[in-house]
Amino acid sequence: MTHPASGWRGFNLIDLFSTSVRWKEFWSLDDRGEVPEEDFEMIRDLGFTFVRLPVSYLFLGKGPYGRTPDPDRMHLVDRVIALGQKYGVHVSLNIHRAPGYCCLSPSQFDFAERDNLFTDDEPLAAYITWWRTFAERYRDVPKADLSFDLLNEPINVDEVAFNRTFLPAIEAIHAVNPDRYIMVEGSFRAHGSFDAGGAVDIVEMVPPTAAAVALPNVISSMHLYHPLGLTRYNCAWAAPSDLEPPTWPYRPRLASGSAPRVLTGDEAKLWDKETLRELIAPYLELVKAGHPVHVGEMGAWPGFAHDVYLDYCRDVVDLLAENGIGYALWAFRGPFGVIDNGFADAEYETYHGLSLDRQLADILKNEGASR
């Protein structure tokens, strides 16, 4: 029997993902954290069925360091879930910034947490309280309408720390509603310096631990931004690339006039559909074993040719669709999305008064994704 997650295709709605105003330099985020209802209408009408809602606990918290859930702020999430039900769009609630952890902490556009979720007791207790609060508040929302996504992009987290953090969170949620689908993201294992711009030598895709995968109603989640030299090419929050503009298939090469250096790791590879298949092979093994897998984020910064991006997306979508894996772009509007996504050479369609990348939207629906 096909798992529902295989058909969850859509977008992240990012108005609640960070309280840092710096991200508004790239995305038009609502000051109040309210996701526009029009987004749900457009997503439904374009043929998509899924949104991921990444949230910072600071949007919803009160008290010292904002770590106590504030019932008076939960209306922001209530509203998104209600809109999802109104428009027939599944909502996956994700903690993007947790007490003690945020993948964007190294970025100049965000800020660090004061302690460590994976080693310290206080942030872990607060984190579990957040998930228990969400589970209790939404206990009666059908699992067809709502899933939970435990944490955005845990980086370099070993098995012991992974289980210490996520197994109690799963237990707390399922103690309230054992039927709730829970997305558990695997860890990025970075070799080299990992920052928000993706300046690394090699990034491995490591699935959730066997202990997590074995639990009922758990969905393994991954984020697919490889190759980073393409998806982050001249990204605004990363250093300017010294590589030639990407093509697809993609073999990174130094641009003319760049300082000489040896390309190693992921930059030394030829990237094509088969390279991507090798990259996500550990997740494909889970699929073969009957375990559901979903891609919670993917997409690219509009720093290179649009037709190259479309060719790349065709291969990504083909690979995921042929393995029954659903997916979501990082954004709906703005960079990494399909509305006003910023490619200088794209042919846009006017849609609700906005600029729709119709070619990309059709590929994401898996219409014409195969050559």
mmCIF file of C-alpha atoms in Angstrom:
data_model
loop_
_atom_site.group_PDB
_atom_site.id
_atom_site.type_symbol
_atom_site.label_atom_id
_atom_site.label_comp_id
_atom_site.label_asym_id
_atom_site.label_seq_id
_atom_site.Cartn_x
_atom_site.Cartn_y
_atom_site.Cartn_z
ATOM 1 C CA MET A 1 0.000 0.000 0.000
ATOM 2 C CA THR A 2 1.355 3.413 -0.991
ATOM 3 C CA HIS A 3 2.131 5.703 1.933
ATOM 4 C CA PRO A 4 0.404 9.123 1.819
ATOM 5 C CA ALA A 5 3.783 10.892 2.060
ATOM 6 C CA SER A 6 4.670 9.727 -1.442
ATOM 7 C CA GLY A 7 2.029 12.102 -2.789
ATOM 8 C CA TRP A 8 2.882 15.076 -0.591
ATOM 9 C CA ARG A 9 4.264 17.595 -3.081
ATOM 10 C CA GLY A 10 4.387 21.302 -2.464
ATOM 11 C CA PHE A 11 6.216 24.068 -0.677
ATOM 12 C CA ASN A 12 7.487 25.505 2.579
ATOM 13 C CA LEU A 13 5.572 28.543 3.827
ATOM 14 C CA ILE A 14 8.292 30.444 5.646
ATOM 15 C CA ASP A 15 6.705 33.427 7.410
ATOM 16 C CA LEU A 16 7.435 31.890 10.831
ATOM 17 C CA PHE A 17 10.845 30.334 10.226
ATOM 18 C CA SER A 18 12.960 33.108 11.797
ATOM 19 C CA THR A 19 12.553 36.242 13.896
ATOM 20 C CA SER A 20 15.657 37.783 12.289
ATOM 21 C CA VAL A 21 14.652 40.703 10.070
ATOM 22 C CA ARG A 22 17.695 40.110 7.865
ATOM 23 C CA TRP A 23 15.911 37.370 5.935
ATOM 24 C CA LYS A 24 13.414 39.961 4.711
ATOM 25 C CA GLU A 25 16.162 41.133 2.384
ATOM 26 C CA PHE A 26 15.349 38.047 0.286
ATOM 27 C CA TRP A 27 11.754 37.089 1.111
ATOM 28 C CA SER A 28 8.628 39.146 1.760
ATOM 29 C CA LEU A 29 7.796 37.768 5.193
ATOM 30 C CA ASP A 30 4.750 38.936 7.106
ATOM 31 C CA ASP A 31 5.722 41.012 10.165
ATOM 32 C CA ARG A 32 3.011 39.299 12.225
ATOM 33 C CA GLY A 33 3.936 35.803 11.048
ATOM 34 C CA GLU A 34 0.632 35.342 9.237
ATOM 35 C CA VAL A 35 0.772 33.160 6.130
ATOM 36 C CA PRO A 36 -1.411 34.648 3.358
ATOM 37 C CA GLU A 37 -4.578 32.653 2.700
ATOM 38 C CA GLU A 38 -4.017 33.362 -0.985
ATOM 39 C CA ASP A 39 -0.950 31.101 -0.863
ATOM 40 C CA PHE A 40 -3.134 28.116 0.018
ATOM 41 C CA GLU A 41 -5.579 28.984 -2.741
ATOM 42 C CA MET A 42 -2.782 29.206 -5.314
ATOM 43 C CA ILE A 43 -1.065 26.035 -4.088
ATOM 44 C CA ARG A 44 -4.317 24.087 -4.363
ATOM 45 C CA ASP A 45 -5.201 25.527 -7.760
ATOM 46 C CA LEU A 46 -1.728 24.735 -9.102
ATOM 47 C CA GLY A 47 -2.281 21.095 -8.186
ATOM 48 C CA PHE A 48 -0.201 20.703 -5.015
ATOM 49 C CA THR A 49 -1.260 19.055 -1.769
ATOM 50 C CA PHE A 50 1.421 19.774 0.835
ATOM 51 C CA VAL A 51 2.973 22.618 2.799
ATOM 52 C CA ARG A 52 5.701 22.483 5.407
ATOM 53 C CA LEU A 53 5.507 25.150 8.099
ATOM 54 C CA PRO A 54 8.960 25.795 9.605
ATOM 55 C CA VAL A 55 8.669 27.784 12.834
ATOM 56 C CA SER A 56 11.025 29.433 15.280
ATOM 57 C CA TYR A 57 9.968 28.827 18.866
ATOM 58 C CA LEU A 58 10.711 32.518 19.486
ATOM 59 C CA PHE A 59 7.626 33.436 17.432
ATOM 60 C CA LEU A 60 5.439 31.404 19.758
ATOM 61 C CA GLY A 61 7.150 31.589 23.145
ATOM 62 C CA LYS A 62 7.130 33.743 26.260
ATOM 63 C CA GLY A 63 9.136 34.094 29.456
ATOM 64 C CA PRO A 64 12.928 33.959 29.818
ATOM 65 C CA TYR A 65 14.493 33.332 26.403
ATOM 66 C CA GLY A 66 11.022 32.695 24.943
ATOM 67 C CA ARG A 67 11.147 29.003 25.795
ATOM 68 C CA THR A 68 7.698 28.626 27.337
ATOM 69 C CA PRO A 69 4.878 28.017 24.818
ATOM 70 C CA ASP A 70 2.494 30.981 24.786
ATOM 71 C CA PRO A 71 -1.140 29.958 24.143
ATOM 72 C CA ASP A 72 -1.876 33.508 23.004
ATOM 73 C CA ARG A 73 0.593 33.101 20.114
ATOM 74 C CA MET A 74 -0.516 29.667 18.947
ATOM 75 C CA HIS A 75 -3.192 31.207 16.756
ATOM 76 C CA LEU A 76 -0.470 31.667 14.129
ATOM 77 C CA VAL A 77 -0.166 27.901 13.765
ATOM 78 C CA ASP A 78 -3.895 27.270 14.320
ATOM 79 C CA ARG A 79 -4.607 29.474 11.321
ATOM 80 C CA VAL A 80 -2.257 27.596 8.994
ATOM 81 C CA ILE A 81 -3.708 24.223 9.956
ATOM 82 C CA ALA A 82 -7.255 25.543 9.443
ATOM 83 C CA LEU A 83 -6.321 26.938 6.028
ATOM 84 C CA GLY A 84 -4.772 23.628 5.073
ATOM 85 C CA GLN A 85 -8.017 21.874 5.957
ATOM 86 C CA LYS A 86 -10.068 24.459 4.071
ATOM 87 C CA TYR A 87 -8.044 24.033 0.870
ATOM 88 C CA GLY A 88 -7.259 20.321 1.110
ATOM 89 C CA VAL A 89 -3.529 20.837 1.701
ATOM 90 C CA HIS A 90 -1.621 18.711 4.217
ATOM 91 C CA VAL A 91 0.380 20.770 6.745
ATOM 92 C CA SER A 92 3.640 19.517 8.243
ATOM 93 C CA LEU A 93 4.614 21.527 11.328
ATOM 94 C CA ASN A 94 8.393 21.800 11.682
ATOM 95 C CA ILE A 95 10.500 23.278 14.486
ATOM 96 C CA HIS A 96 13.118 25.209 12.539
ATOM 97 C CA ARG A 97 14.690 26.927 15.554
ATOM 98 C CA ALA A 98 14.541 24.844 18.715
ATOM 99 C CA PRO A 99 15.767 25.670 22.202
ATOM 100 C CA GLY A 100 19.488 25.048 21.898
ATOM 101 C CA TYR A 101 19.711 24.567 18.134
ATOM 102 C CA CYS A 102 19.285 26.322 14.805
ATOM 103 C CA CYS A 103 21.116 25.312 11.635
ATOM 104 C CA LEU A 104 21.355 29.006 10.694
ATOM 105 C CA SER A 105 23.289 29.995 13.814
ATOM 106 C CA PRO A 106 26.593 30.373 11.878
ATOM 107 C CA SER A 107 24.966 32.791 9.424
ATOM 108 C CA GLN A 108 25.446 36.541 9.610
ATOM 109 C CA PHE A 109 21.699 36.759 8.980
ATOM 110 C CA ASP A 110 20.715 34.946 12.171
ATOM 111 C CA PHE A 111 22.041 34.330 15.686
ATOM 112 C CA ALA A 112 23.275 31.507 17.886
ATOM 113 C CA GLU A 113 21.454 29.748 20.689
ATOM 114 C CA ARG A 114 22.892 30.104 24.200
ATOM 115 C CA ASP A 115 23.192 26.343 24.825
ATOM 116 C CA ASN A 116 23.155 23.001 23.012
ATOM 117 C CA LEU A 117 20.052 20.907 22.415
ATOM 118 C CA PHE A 118 22.115 17.781 21.783
ATOM 119 C CA THR A 119 24.216 17.883 24.975
ATOM 120 C CA ASP A 120 22.391 20.009 27.577
ATOM 121 C CA ASP A 121 19.397 18.949 29.674
ATOM 122 C CA GLU A 122 17.524 22.266 29.906
ATOM 123 C CA PRO A 123 17.039 22.883 26.171
ATOM 124 C CA LEU A 124 16.114 19.231 25.632
ATOM 125 C CA ALA A 125 13.412 19.452 28.307
ATOM 126 C CA ALA A 126 12.100 22.655 26.714
ATOM 127 C CA TYR A 127 12.165 21.065 23.251
ATOM 128 C CA ILE A 128 10.130 18.073 24.412
ATOM 129 C CA THR A 129 7.682 20.437 26.127
ATOM 130 C CA TRP A 130 7.142 22.210 22.819
ATOM 131 C CA TRP A 131 6.301 18.958 21.056
ATOM 132 C CA ARG A 132 4.060 17.782 23.881
ATOM 133 C CA THR A 133 2.242 21.135 23.692
ATOM 134 C CA PHE A 134 1.743 20.852 19.933
ATOM 135 C CA ALA A 135 0.612 17.232 20.272
ATOM 136 C CA GLU A 136 -1.979 18.085 22.908
ATOM 137 C CA ARG A 137 -3.239 21.201 21.145
ATOM 138 C CA TYR A 138 -3.735 19.400 17.833
ATOM 139 C CA ARG A 139 -4.565 15.915 19.120
ATOM 140 C CA ASP A 140 -7.902 15.881 17.281
ATOM 141 C CA VAL A 141 -6.590 17.101 13.915
ATOM 142 C CA PRO A 142 -6.637 14.079 11.567
ATOM 143 C CA LYS A 143 -3.272 12.723 10.504
ATOM 144 C CA ALA A 144 -4.350 13.200 6.889
ATOM 145 C CA ASP A 145 -4.321 16.950 7.591
ATOM 146 C CA LEU A 146 -1.326 17.387 9.920
ATOM 147 C CA SER A 147 2.070 15.839 10.514
ATOM 148 C CA PHE A 148 4.984 16.918 12.701
ATOM 149 C CA ASP A 149 8.590 17.443 11.533
ATOM 150 C CA LEU A 150 10.847 17.255 14.588
ATOM 151 C CA LEU A 151 13.802 19.511 13.758
ATOM 152 C CA ASN A 152 15.245 21.320 10.787
ATOM 153 C CA GLU A 153 18.616 20.060 9.534
ATOM 154 C CA PRO A 154 20.479 18.494 12.434
ATOM 155 C CA ILE A 155 24.138 18.781 11.417
ATOM 156 C CA ASN A 156 26.933 16.439 12.514
ATOM 157 C CA VAL A 157 24.766 14.720 15.128
ATOM 158 C CA ASP A 158 26.007 11.267 16.130
ATOM 159 C CA GLU A 159 23.773 8.295 16.889
ATOM 160 C CA VAL A 160 23.851 8.698 20.666
ATOM 161 C CA ALA A 161 22.923 12.396 20.563
ATOM 162 C CA PHE A 162 20.324 11.735 17.858
ATOM 163 C CA ASN A 163 18.519 9.117 19.929
ATOM 164 C CA ARG A 164 18.851 11.144 23.149
ATOM 165 C CA THR A 165 17.097 14.068 21.461
ATOM 166 C CA PHE A 166 14.517 12.639 19.111
ATOM 167 C CA LEU A 167 13.318 9.399 20.670
ATOM 168 C CA PRO A 168 11.849 11.202 23.733
ATOM 169 C CA ALA A 169 10.180 13.735 21.428
ATOM 170 C CA ILE A 170 8.563 10.952 19.410
ATOM 171 C CA GLU A 171 7.488 9.244 22.639
ATOM 172 C CA ALA A 172 5.933 12.475 23.955
ATOM 173 C CA ILE A 173 3.953 13.023 20.745
ATOM 174 C CA HIS A 174 2.744 9.444 20.423
ATOM 175 C CA ALA A 175 1.739 9.335 24.085
ATOM 176 C CA VAL A 176 -0.883 11.915 23.124
ATOM 177 C CA ASN A 177 -1.747 10.638 19.634
ATOM 178 C CA PRO A 178 -0.052 7.410 18.523
ATOM 179 C CA ASP A 179 -1.376 7.843 14.978
ATOM 180 C CA ARG A 180 0.387 11.157 14.307
ATOM 181 C CA TYR A 181 2.825 11.000 11.397
ATOM 182 C CA ILE A 182 6.245 12.281 12.487
ATOM 183 C CA MET A 183 8.939 13.386 10.064
ATOM 184 C CA VAL A 184 12.419 12.696 11.410
ATOM 185 C CA GLU A 185 15.188 14.372 9.451
ATOM 186 C CA GLY A 186 18.472 12.598 9.038
ATOM 187 C CA SER A 187 21.722 14.359 9.796
ATOM 188 C CA PHE A 188 23.928 16.225 7.380
ATOM 189 C CA ARG A 189 27.469 15.014 8.030
ATOM 190 C CA ALA A 190 29.805 17.750 6.848
ATOM 191 C CA HIS A 191 33.480 17.321 6.082
ATOM 192 C CA GLY A 192 35.010 20.781 6.073
ATOM 193 C CA SER A 193 33.590 24.062 7.366
ATOM 194 C CA PHE A 194 29.787 24.022 7.279
ATOM 195 C CA ASP A 195 28.032 27.379 7.214
ATOM 196 C CA ALA A 196 24.708 28.702 5.937
ATOM 197 C CA GLY A 197 26.211 29.234 2.486
ATOM 198 C CA GLY A 198 27.206 25.620 2.120
ATOM 199 C CA ALA A 199 31.010 26.067 2.049
ATOM 200 C CA VAL A 200 31.990 22.431 2.569
ATOM 201 C CA ASP A 201 34.177 19.779 1.017
ATOM 202 C CA ILE A 202 31.754 16.846 1.249
ATOM 203 C CA VAL A 203 28.267 16.602 2.747
ATOM 204 C CA GLU A 204 26.943 13.112 3.439
ATOM 205 C CA MET A 205 23.241 12.347 3.721
ATOM 206 C CA VAL A 206 22.819 10.219 6.852
ATOM 207 C CA PRO A 207 19.318 8.802 7.502
ATOM 208 C CA PRO A 208 17.704 8.763 10.934
ATOM 209 C CA THR A 209 18.955 6.082 13.300
ATOM 210 C CA ALA A 210 17.587 2.557 13.163
ATOM 211 C CA ALA A 211 15.922 3.122 16.533
ATOM 212 C CA ALA A 212 13.937 6.057 15.121
ATOM 213 C CA VAL A 213 13.108 4.393 11.806
ATOM 214 C CA ALA A 214 11.718 1.335 13.590
ATOM 215 C CA LEU A 215 9.031 3.329 15.394
ATOM 216 C CA PRO A 216 5.466 3.372 14.011
ATOM 217 C CA ASN A 217 4.223 6.337 11.981
ATOM 218 C CA VAL A 218 7.740 7.729 11.507
ATOM 219 C CA ILE A 219 8.680 9.154 8.105
ATOM 220 C CA SER A 220 12.353 9.658 7.263
ATOM 221 C CA SER A 221 12.978 13.133 5.893
ATOM 222 C CA MET A 222 15.903 14.572 3.967
ATOM 223 C CA HIS A 223 16.773 17.893 2.349
ATOM 224 C CA LEU A 224 18.107 17.698 -1.191
ATOM 225 C CA TYR A 225 20.295 20.670 -2.104
ATOM 226 C CA HIS A 226 23.095 18.794 -3.840
ATOM 227 C CA PRO A 227 25.197 19.791 -5.592
ATOM 228 C CA LEU A 228 25.673 22.861 -3.412
ATOM 229 C CA GLY A 229 27.849 24.495 -6.059
ATOM 230 C CA LEU A 230 24.748 24.642 -8.266
ATOM 231 C CA THR A 231 21.895 25.270 -5.836
ATOM 232 C CA ARG A 232 23.873 27.898 -3.884
ATOM 233 C CA TYR A 233 25.648 29.449 -6.872
ATOM 234 C CA ASN A 234 26.231 33.140 -6.023
ATOM 235 C CA CYS A 235 23.696 32.831 -3.211
ATOM 236 C CA ALA A 236 23.274 36.191 -1.469
ATOM 237 C CA TRP A 237 24.274 34.934 1.988
ATOM 238 C CA ALA A 238 27.364 33.041 0.781
ATOM 239 C CA ALA A 239 30.708 34.195 -0.567
ATOM 240 C CA PRO A 240 30.728 34.858 -4.350
ATOM 241 C CA SER A 241 31.504 31.665 -6.241
ATOM 242 C CA ASP A 242 34.860 31.270 -7.970
ATOM 243 C CA LEU A 243 33.376 28.582 -10.223
ATOM 244 C CA GLU A 244 31.985 28.808 -13.733
ATOM 245 C CA PRO A 245 28.189 29.183 -14.005
ATOM 246 C CA PRO A 246 26.571 25.758 -13.586
ATOM 247 C CA THR A 247 25.355 23.545 -16.391
ATOM 248 C CA TRP A 248 23.438 20.294 -16.032
ATOM 249 C CA PRO A 249 24.916 17.719 -15.853
ATOM 250 C CA TYR A 250 27.337 19.693 -13.699
ATOM 251 C CA ARG A 251 31.096 19.409 -13.420
ATOM 252 C CA PRO A 252 32.448 22.256 -11.286
ATOM 253 C CA ARG A 253 35.265 24.196 -12.895
ATOM 254 C CA LEU A 254 37.157 27.262 -11.749
ATOM 255 C CA ALA A 255 36.090 30.438 -13.514
ATOM 256 C CA SER A 256 38.616 32.284 -15.626
ATOM 257 C CA GLY A 257 40.617 34.682 -13.467
ATOM 258 C CA SER A 258 39.896 32.846 -10.206
ATOM 259 C CA ALA A 259 42.736 32.168 -7.813
ATOM 260 C CA PRO A 260 44.149 28.690 -8.482
ATOM 261 C CA ARG A 261 43.002 25.920 -6.142
ATOM 262 C CA VAL A 262 42.412 22.198 -6.332
ATOM 263 C CA LEU A 263 38.766 21.129 -6.485
ATOM 264 C CA THR A 264 38.146 18.279 -4.056
ATOM 265 C CA GLY A 265 35.252 16.368 -2.552
ATOM 266 C CA ASP A 266 31.845 17.253 -3.987
ATOM 267 C CA GLU A 267 33.472 19.857 -6.245
ATOM 268 C CA ALA A 268 35.550 17.150 -7.938
ATOM 269 C CA LYS A 269 32.516 15.128 -9.070
ATOM 270 C CA LEU A 270 30.457 15.048 -12.226
ATOM 271 C CA TRP A 271 26.909 15.589 -11.026
ATOM 272 C CA ASP A 272 23.982 14.055 -12.882
ATOM 273 C CA LYS A 273 20.906 12.018 -12.044
ATOM 274 C CA GLU A 274 22.981 8.938 -11.237
ATOM 275 C CA THR A 275 25.249 10.910 -8.887
ATOM 276 C CA LEU A 276 22.143 12.095 -7.057
ATOM 277 C CA ARG A 277 20.917 8.508 -6.894
ATOM 278 C CA GLU A 278 24.214 7.474 -5.288
ATOM 279 C CA LEU A 279 23.964 10.395 -2.853
ATOM 280 C CA ILE A 280 20.543 9.401 -1.534
ATOM 281 C CA ALA A 281 21.159 5.646 -1.752
ATOM 282 C CA PRO A 282 20.807 5.170 2.038
ATOM 283 C CA TYR A 283 17.307 6.647 1.835
ATOM 284 C CA LEU A 284 16.443 4.569 -1.222
ATOM 285 C CA GLU A 285 17.333 1.488 0.818
ATOM 286 C CA LEU A 286 14.735 2.586 3.366
ATOM 287 C CA VAL A 287 12.166 2.916 0.576
ATOM 288 C CA LYS A 288 12.984 -0.597 -0.650
ATOM 289 C CA ALA A 289 12.435 -1.852 2.893
ATOM 290 C CA GLY A 290 8.951 -0.304 2.907
ATOM 291 C CA HIS A 291 9.769 2.761 5.020
ATOM 292 C CA PRO A 292 8.321 6.115 3.865
ATOM 293 C CA VAL A 293 10.726 8.902 2.885
ATOM 294 C CA HIS A 294 10.015 12.556 2.123
ATOM 295 C CA VAL A 295 12.125 15.519 0.962
ATOM 296 C CA GLY A 296 11.229 18.479 3.171
ATOM 297 C CA GLU A 297 13.308 21.048 1.289
ATOM 298 C CA MET A 298 14.940 21.466 -2.101
ATOM 299 C CA GLY A 299 15.397 24.122 -4.774
ATOM 300 C CA ALA A 300 18.023 26.657 -5.805
ATOM 301 C CA TRP A 301 19.015 30.287 -5.577
ATOM 302 C CA PRO A 302 18.375 32.093 -8.915
ATOM 303 C CA GLY A 303 22.058 32.798 -9.595
ATOM 304 C CA PHE A 304 22.424 30.873 -12.851
ATOM 305 C CA ALA A 305 20.552 30.060 -16.071
ATOM 306 C CA HIS A 306 16.890 29.141 -15.704
ATOM 307 C CA ASP A 307 17.006 26.400 -18.339
ATOM 308 C CA VAL A 308 19.841 24.740 -16.404
ATOM 309 C CA TYR A 309 17.706 24.837 -13.264
ATOM 310 C CA LEU A 310 14.796 23.248 -15.100
ATOM 311 C CA ASP A 311 17.029 20.444 -16.406
ATOM 312 C CA TYR A 312 18.331 19.845 -12.883
ATOM 313 C CA CYS A 313 14.799 19.818 -11.426
ATOM 314 C CA ARG A 314 13.592 17.344 -14.046
ATOM 315 C CA ASP A 315 16.208 14.859 -12.927
ATOM 316 C CA VAL A 316 15.552 15.493 -9.228
ATOM 317 C CA VAL A 317 11.795 15.081 -9.618
ATOM 318 C CA ASP A 318 12.178 12.021 -11.862
ATOM 319 C CA LEU A 319 14.456 10.372 -9.308
ATOM 320 C CA LEU A 320 12.138 11.080 -6.392
ATOM 321 C CA ALA A 321 8.916 10.233 -8.219
ATOM 322 C CA GLU A 322 10.183 6.904 -9.509
ATOM 323 C CA ASN A 323 10.978 5.957 -5.907
ATOM 324 C CA GLY A 324 7.687 7.162 -4.423
ATOM 325 C CA ILE A 325 9.223 10.074 -2.519
ATOM 326 C CA GLY A 326 7.251 13.293 -2.007
ATOM 327 C CA TYR A 327 8.953 16.686 -1.826
ATOM 328 C CA ALA A 328 8.670 20.398 -1.136
ATOM 329 C CA LEU A 329 10.571 23.435 -2.354
ATOM 330 C CA TRP A 330 12.052 25.593 0.401
ATOM 331 C CA ALA A 331 9.714 28.453 -0.461
ATOM 332 C CA PHE A 332 6.556 29.208 -2.401
ATOM 333 C CA ARG A 333 7.238 32.889 -3.037
ATOM 334 C CA GLY A 334 10.674 34.350 -3.694
ATOM 335 C CA PRO A 335 14.010 32.565 -4.201
ATOM 336 C CA PHE A 336 13.715 28.761 -4.106
ATOM 337 C CA GLY A 337 9.996 29.037 -4.941
ATOM 338 C CA VAL A 338 7.745 29.170 -8.012
ATOM 339 C CA ILE A 339 6.288 32.659 -7.469
ATOM 340 C CA ASP A 340 8.573 35.670 -8.062
ATOM 341 C CA ASN A 341 11.597 33.384 -7.826
ATOM 342 C CA GLY A 342 14.002 35.858 -9.399
ATOM 343 C CA PHE A 343 15.506 34.147 -12.449
ATOM 344 C CA ALA A 344 16.511 36.918 -14.839
ATOM 345 C CA ASP A 345 15.988 34.790 -17.966
ATOM 346 C CA ALA A 346 12.786 32.932 -17.018
ATOM 347 C CA GLU A 347 9.519 33.360 -18.916
ATOM 348 C CA TYR A 348 6.958 34.178 -16.259
ATOM 349 C CA GLU A 349 3.185 33.905 -16.371
ATOM 350 C CA THR A 350 1.083 36.525 -14.600
ATOM 351 C CA TYR A 351 -0.846 34.662 -11.917
ATOM 352 C CA HIS A 352 -2.887 36.396 -9.208
ATOM 353 C CA GLY A 353 -0.950 39.522 -10.170
ATOM 354 C CA LEU A 354 2.343 37.741 -9.439
ATOM 355 C CA SER A 355 5.040 36.146 -11.601
ATOM 356 C CA LEU A 356 4.587 32.368 -11.798
ATOM 357 C CA ASP A 357 7.349 30.086 -13.042
ATOM 358 C CA ARG A 358 4.890 27.815 -14.827
ATOM 359 C CA GLN A 359 7.594 25.604 -16.343
ATOM 360 C CA LEU A 360 8.984 24.831 -12.911
ATOM 361 C CA ALA A 361 5.532 24.286 -11.408
ATOM 362 C CA ASP A 362 4.671 21.757 -14.112
ATOM 363 C CA ILE A 363 7.921 19.867 -13.535
ATOM 364 C CA LEU A 364 7.202 19.717 -9.809
ATOM 365 C CA LYS A 365 3.805 18.185 -10.519
ATOM 366 C CA ASN A 366 5.744 15.534 -12.477
ATOM 367 C CA GLU A 367 4.105 16.609 -15.711
ATOM 368 C CA GLY A 368 6.681 16.338 -18.461
ATOM 369 C CA ALA A 369 9.446 15.640 -15.978
ATOM 370 C CA SER A 370 10.823 12.812 -18.112
ATOM 371 C CA ARG A 371 12.617 13.766 -21.291
#
